[in-house]
Coordinates of C-alpha atoms in Angstrom, one line a residue:
M10 CA 0.0 0.0 0.0
R11 CA 1.9 3.1 -1.2
D12 CA -1.0 5.5 -0.5
T13 CA -0.7 6.6 3.1
D14 CA -4.4 6.8 3.8
L15 CA -5.0 3.3 2.5
A16 CA -2.0 2.0 4.4
L17 CA -3.2 3.5 7.7
T18 CA -6.6 1.9 7.0
V19 CA -5.0 -1.5 6.6
L20 CA -3.2 -1.1 9.9
R21 CA -6.1 0.3 11.9
D22 CA -9.4 -0.8 10.5
P23 CA -10.9 -3.8 12.4
V24 CA -11.8 -5.5 9.1
F25 CA -8.1 -6.3 8.7
H26 CA -7.6 -7.6 12.3
S27 CA -10.1 -10.4 12.6
G28 CA -7.3 -13.0 12.3
M29 CA -3.9 -13.5 13.9
S30 CA -0.8 -11.3 14.0
T31 CA 1.6 -12.5 11.3
F32 CA 4.6 -11.8 13.7
F33 CA 4.0 -15.1 15.5
G34 CA 2.9 -17.0 12.3
D35 CA 0.8 -20.1 13.1
M36 CA 2.8 -21.0 16.3
L37 CA 0.0 -20.0 18.7
P38 CA -3.6 -21.2 18.5
S39 CA -5.4 -17.8 19.0
R40 CA -5.1 -14.1 19.0
S41 CA -5.6 -14.0 22.8
A42 CA -2.7 -16.4 23.2
Q43 CA -0.5 -14.0 21.1
I44 CA -1.5 -11.1 23.3
T45 CA -0.9 -13.0 26.5
L46 CA 2.6 -13.9 25.4
G47 CA 3.5 -10.4 24.1
R48 CA 2.4 -8.8 27.4
A49 CA 4.2 -11.4 29.6
V50 CA 7.6 -10.7 27.8
R51 CA 7.0 -6.9 27.8
N52 CA 6.3 -6.8 31.5
L53 CA 9.4 -8.8 32.3
M54 CA 11.6 -6.6 30.1
R55 CA 10.0 -3.5 31.7
A56 CA 10.9 -4.7 35.2
H57 CA 14.5 -5.2 33.9
L58 CA 14.9 -1.6 32.8
P59 CA 16.8 -0.4 36.0
A60 CA 19.3 -3.2 35.8
Y61 CA 19.7 -2.6 32.0
R62 CA 20.3 1.1 32.6
Q63 CA 23.1 0.4 35.0
C64 CA 24.7 -2.3 32.8
V65 CA 24.6 -0.3 29.6
A66 CA 26.3 2.6 31.4
E67 CA 29.1 0.2 32.5
A68 CA 29.3 -1.3 29.0
A69 CA 29.6 2.1 27.4
A70 CA 32.4 3.1 29.7
E71 CA 34.3 -0.1 28.8
L72 CA 33.7 0.2 25.1
G73 CA 37.1 0.8 23.4
P74 CA 37.8 4.1 21.6
V75 CA 37.2 2.3 18.3
S76 CA 34.4 -0.2 17.6
R77 CA 32.9 -1.9 14.6
W78 CA 29.2 -1.4 13.9
P79 CA 26.4 -2.4 13.4
E80 CA 27.5 -5.7 14.8
A81 CA 28.5 -4.0 18.1
G82 CA 24.8 -3.0 18.6
P83 CA 23.3 -6.5 19.2
L84 CA 26.4 -7.5 21.2
L85 CA 26.0 -4.5 23.5
V86 CA 22.2 -5.1 24.0
Y87 CA 22.8 -8.8 24.5
R88 CA 25.5 -8.1 27.2
C89 CA 23.0 -6.0 29.1
T90 CA 20.0 -8.3 28.7
E91 CA 21.8 -11.6 28.9
D92 CA 20.6 -12.5 32.4
V93 CA 17.0 -11.6 31.7
L94 CA 17.0 -13.5 28.4
L95 CA 18.4 -16.6 30.0
H96 CA 18.9 -16.8 33.7
P97 CA 22.5 -17.3 35.0
G98 CA 21.3 -20.6 36.5
A99 CA 20.7 -22.0 33.0
P100 CA 23.2 -24.5 31.6
P101 CA 26.5 -22.7 30.9
A102 CA 26.7 -24.5 27.5
L103 CA 23.4 -23.1 26.4
R104 CA 24.4 -19.6 27.5
R105 CA 27.5 -19.9 25.5
Q106 CA 25.5 -21.1 22.4
T107 CA 23.2 -18.0 22.6
A108 CA 26.2 -15.7 22.9
Q109 CA 27.8 -17.4 19.9
A110 CA 24.6 -17.0 17.9
V111 CA 24.5 -13.2 18.6
A112 CA 28.2 -12.9 17.7
A113 CA 27.5 -14.7 14.4
G114 CA 24.7 -12.4 13.5
L115 CA 21.7 -14.6 14.1
T116 CA 19.6 -11.7 15.4
A117 CA 18.9 -10.3 11.9
R118 CA 18.6 -11.6 8.4
Q119 CA 22.1 -10.8 7.1
P120 CA 22.4 -9.2 3.7
Y121 CA 25.5 -11.1 2.7
V122 CA 25.4 -14.7 1.8
R123 CA 28.6 -15.7 3.7
Q124 CA 27.3 -14.0 6.9
R125 CA 23.9 -15.5 6.5
A126 CA 25.3 -19.0 6.0
R127 CA 27.5 -18.7 9.1
A128 CA 24.6 -17.5 11.2
E129 CA 22.2 -20.2 9.9
M130 CA 24.7 -23.0 10.6
L131 CA 24.3 -22.3 14.3
R132 CA 20.5 -22.2 14.3
P133 CA 19.7 -26.0 14.4
K134 CA 22.0 -26.8 17.3
L135 CA 20.8 -23.8 19.2
L136 CA 17.2 -24.6 18.7
A137 CA 17.8 -28.2 19.7
A138 CA 19.5 -27.1 22.9
I139 CA 16.8 -24.6 23.8
T140 CA 14.1 -27.3 23.1
D141 CA 15.8 -29.7 25.5
H142 CA 16.0 -26.9 28.1
V143 CA 12.3 -26.1 27.6
R144 CA 11.4 -29.7 28.1
S145 CA 13.4 -29.7 31.4
R146 CA 11.8 -26.5 32.7
R147 CA 8.3 -27.7 31.8
A148 CA 8.9 -30.9 33.6
E149 CA 9.4 -29.0 36.8
G150 CA 5.8 -27.9 36.7
P151 CA 4.1 -24.6 37.4
G152 CA 5.5 -24.1 40.9
R153 CA 8.6 -22.1 39.8
G154 CA 7.1 -18.8 40.9
E155 CA 7.6 -15.5 39.1
P156 CA 9.5 -15.8 35.8
Q157 CA 13.2 -15.6 36.2
D158 CA 13.9 -14.9 32.5
V159 CA 12.2 -14.5 29.1
L160 CA 12.2 -18.2 28.6
D161 CA 10.2 -18.6 31.8
A162 CA 7.8 -15.9 30.6
V163 CA 7.3 -17.7 27.3
I164 CA 6.7 -21.1 28.9
G165 CA 4.2 -19.6 31.4
A166 CA 2.3 -17.8 28.7
C167 CA 2.1 -20.6 26.2
P168 CA -0.8 -23.0 26.2
E169 CA 0.1 -26.4 27.6
E170 CA -0.7 -28.2 24.4
L171 CA 2.2 -26.5 22.5
T172 CA 5.1 -28.8 21.8
D173 CA 8.5 -28.0 23.4
R174 CA 9.9 -27.3 19.9
T175 CA 7.2 -24.7 19.2
V176 CA 7.9 -23.0 22.6
A177 CA 11.6 -23.0 21.7
N178 CA 10.8 -21.4 18.4
L179 CA 8.7 -18.7 20.0
Y180 CA 11.5 -18.0 22.5
V181 CA 14.1 -17.6 19.6
L182 CA 11.8 -15.3 17.8
L183 CA 11.4 -13.0 20.8
F184 CA 15.1 -13.3 21.6
Q185 CA 16.0 -12.1 18.1
S186 CA 13.5 -9.3 18.3
I187 CA 14.9 -8.0 21.6
V188 CA 18.6 -8.2 20.8
G189 CA 18.5 -7.6 17.0
N190 CA 15.8 -4.9 16.7
I191 CA 17.1 -2.9 19.6
G192 CA 20.8 -3.4 18.7
Y193 CA 20.4 -2.2 15.2
A194 CA 18.2 0.7 16.2
V195 CA 21.0 1.8 18.4
A196 CA 23.4 1.5 15.5
W197 CA 21.2 3.6 13.3
A198 CA 20.8 6.3 15.9
L199 CA 24.6 6.6 16.3
L200 CA 25.4 6.5 12.6
L201 CA 22.7 9.1 11.5
S202 CA 23.5 11.4 14.4
C203 CA 27.2 11.4 13.7
L204 CA 26.7 11.8 9.9
H205 CA 24.5 14.9 10.4
H206 CA 26.5 16.7 13.1
P207 CA 30.0 18.0 12.7
P208 CA 32.7 16.2 14.8
G209 CA 33.8 17.8 18.0
P210 CA 31.0 19.3 20.0
P211 CA 28.5 17.1 21.8
W212 CA 25.2 16.5 20.0
P213 CA 22.7 19.3 20.4
W214 CA 19.7 17.0 20.5
P215 CA 18.3 14.9 23.4
A216 CA 18.7 11.1 22.9
E217 CA 15.0 10.8 22.9
W218 CA 14.8 12.9 19.7
L219 CA 17.7 11.0 18.1
V220 CA 16.1 7.6 18.7
R221 CA 12.7 8.8 17.4
E222 CA 14.1 10.4 14.3
A223 CA 16.4 7.4 13.5
A224 CA 13.4 5.1 13.8
R225 CA 11.5 7.4 11.4
H226 CA 14.3 7.9 8.9
R227 CA 15.5 4.3 8.9
P228 CA 12.9 2.0 10.5
F229 CA 14.3 -1.4 11.2
V230 CA 11.2 -3.2 10.1
W231 CA 10.9 -2.8 6.4
M232 CA 7.4 -4.2 5.9
V233 CA 4.3 -5.3 7.9
G234 CA 1.4 -7.3 6.5
R235 CA -2.2 -8.0 7.2
P236 CA -4.0 -11.0 5.8
L237 CA -7.5 -10.6 4.4
P238 CA -10.0 -12.7 6.3
H239 CA -12.5 -12.6 3.3
P240 CA -12.6 -11.2 -0.2
V241 CA -12.4 -7.4 -0.1
E242 CA -12.5 -4.6 -2.6
F243 CA -10.0 -2.1 -1.4
G244 CA -8.6 1.0 -3.1
G245 CA -10.7 0.2 -6.2
R246 CA -9.2 -3.3 -6.6
P247 CA -10.6 -6.7 -5.6
F248 CA -8.5 -9.0 -3.3
A249 CA -9.1 -12.6 -2.5
A250 CA -9.3 -14.0 1.0
G251 CA -5.8 -14.8 2.4
T252 CA -4.1 -12.0 0.4
I253 CA -1.4 -10.2 2.4
L254 CA -1.7 -6.4 2.2
S255 CA 1.7 -5.0 3.0
V256 CA 2.6 -1.6 4.4
S257 CA 6.1 -0.2 4.5
P258 CA 6.9 2.0 7.5
Y259 CA 9.8 3.4 5.5
L260 CA 7.5 4.7 2.7
L261 CA 5.0 6.2 5.2
H262 CA 7.8 7.9 7.1
H263 CA 9.0 9.5 3.9
D264 CA 5.7 10.7 2.6
T265 CA 6.3 14.3 1.4
H266 CA 2.7 15.2 1.9
R267 CA 2.7 14.2 5.6
W268 CA 6.3 15.1 6.7
D269 CA 8.3 18.3 6.5
R270 CA 11.5 17.4 4.4
P271 CA 11.2 13.7 5.2
E272 CA 14.4 12.9 3.3
M273 CA 16.4 14.8 5.9
F274 CA 17.5 13.5 9.3
R275 CA 16.2 16.3 11.6
P276 CA 15.9 15.3 15.3
E277 CA 14.6 18.8 16.1
R278 CA 11.3 18.0 14.4
W279 CA 10.4 16.1 17.6
D280 CA 10.4 19.3 19.5
A281 CA 7.6 20.7 17.3
P282 CA 4.0 20.4 18.6
D283 CA 2.7 19.4 15.1
G284 CA 3.9 18.8 11.6
Q285 CA 4.7 15.2 12.2
G286 CA 3.3 12.5 9.9
P287 CA 2.3 8.9 10.5
Y288 CA 5.0 7.3 12.8
I289 CA 4.8 3.5 12.8
P290 CA 8.2 1.9 13.6
F291 CA 6.4 -0.7 15.7
S292 CA 3.4 -1.0 13.4
A293 CA 0.0 0.6 14.3
G294 CA -3.5 -0.4 15.3
P295 CA -4.5 -3.5 17.2
F296 CA -1.3 -5.4 16.1
T297 CA 1.1 -2.7 17.4
C298 CA 4.1 -4.4 19.0
A299 CA 3.3 -5.0 22.7
G300 CA 6.9 -4.1 23.6
A301 CA 7.1 -0.8 21.6
A302 CA 7.5 1.5 24.6
V303 CA 10.0 -0.8 26.3
A304 CA 12.0 -1.2 23.1
H305 CA 12.1 2.6 22.7
S306 CA 13.4 2.9 26.3
L307 CA 16.1 0.3 25.9
T308 CA 17.3 2.0 22.7
T309 CA 17.3 5.4 24.3
E310 CA 19.2 4.3 27.4
A311 CA 21.9 2.8 25.2
V312 CA 22.3 5.9 23.0
T313 CA 22.3 8.1 26.2
A314 CA 25.1 6.0 27.8
L315 CA 27.3 5.9 24.7
A316 CA 27.0 9.7 24.1
Q317 CA 27.4 10.6 27.8
D318 CA 30.5 12.8 28.3
A319 CA 31.9 11.7 25.0
H320 CA 32.7 12.9 21.5
L321 CA 31.5 10.4 18.8
T322 CA 32.5 10.3 15.2
V323 CA 32.0 7.7 12.5
S324 CA 34.0 6.7 9.4
G325 CA 33.3 4.2 6.6
G326 CA 29.5 4.4 6.8
D327 CA 26.7 6.1 5.0
A328 CA 22.9 6.5 5.4
R329 CA 22.0 4.1 2.6
P330 CA 20.2 1.1 4.1
L331 CA 20.9 -2.6 3.3
V332 CA 17.4 -4.1 2.9
S333 CA 17.3 -7.8 3.6
G334 CA 14.0 -8.5 5.4
S335 CA 15.1 -5.7 7.8
V336 CA 16.7 -2.3 7.2
L337 CA 20.3 -2.7 8.3
P338 CA 23.0 0.0 8.5
R339 CA 26.1 -0.5 6.3
P340 CA 29.3 -1.3 8.2
F341 CA 30.9 1.7 9.9
T342 CA 33.5 2.5 12.6
L343 CA 32.6 4.4 15.7
R344 CA 35.3 6.4 17.4
R345 CA 34.4 7.4 20.9
V346 CA 36.6 9.8 22.9
T347 CA 35.5 10.5 26.4
L348 CA 35.8 14.1 27.7
R349 CA 38.2 12.9 30.4
H350 CA 40.5 11.5 27.7
A351 CA 40.1 14.6 25.5
L352 CA 41.1 16.9 28.4
K353 CA 44.1 14.7 29.3
A354 CA 45.5 14.6 25.7
P355 CA 46.6 18.3 25.6
R356 CA 48.3 18.0 29.0
Q357 CA 50.2 14.9 27.8
A358 CA 51.2 16.8 24.6
R359 CA 52.5 19.8 26.6
A360 CA 54.4 17.5 28.9
Y361 CA 56.0 15.8 26.0
E362 CA 57.0 19.1 24.3
G363 CA 58.7 20.3 27.6
R364 CA 61.1 17.4 27.6

């Protein structure tokens, strides 16, 4: 749907939401089961926000002066969500496998064949290991108390009749969404902010604006779809039942009739009381991502920590996206110099000159 009005109708009109969200596919038996699962994971991640805020500040402080992105994004997010994704009491071998999967790029559909092949090689073994662990946890029964991690939340929210393999697949899907979507959103915010601000002085925009504008300018999700429950004439054209009507957040975010200079990265637009067009980085309507607000907070906390008391510059990257199921940034190098190091450098230079 290229027409913005028609696209928004697809996303919001009840006629297009009588079925199931395509995000979960056919892994869950009902829409209510999908909602229950989404909310369970969202609530757990929201409760983890204070711990994440502290961890991401520590991770940013330990980040070297030079780092390779966008792969550093998922790695950073994984480090700060590792214990809530999979509790420290889980088998060490399984935790190592999940870390290897993130390092190999399994959190997004990689645009390059070699990267994709490397990531996909790990998937069967990882899924088998998670399935075994799901079986073990389910065998313990419902007396485990409050969920200790995302896997507990998934198990607790899933109907009992689902197979262990299906539960494992749902967990992997949510794992990838948390680590990958947020990690690459952080990468986009850093890249676009550095490309559109001269090196040296700190950014003049709040992290909140940066994250919102990056998600508008380069939304990670390229396409969202809605299946037709019955034959429909829409936009003057007939469609058969089962047809998927697709909406591109990217196109809606760049509609020149709805946005002021949408081709430009302008974080200051989020300080204006109006003049903003349709903003759907997490979809819209009844199928809006349950974790949208939490995902935005996690992304903003990471960008805030990385920019705190630091000068950031990038090299080797540009704003053209790599579209491969998702909208990925092209590789770039981030150089991060903290103000403490920047102030120390002139003193060291003067001391050297005096010798």
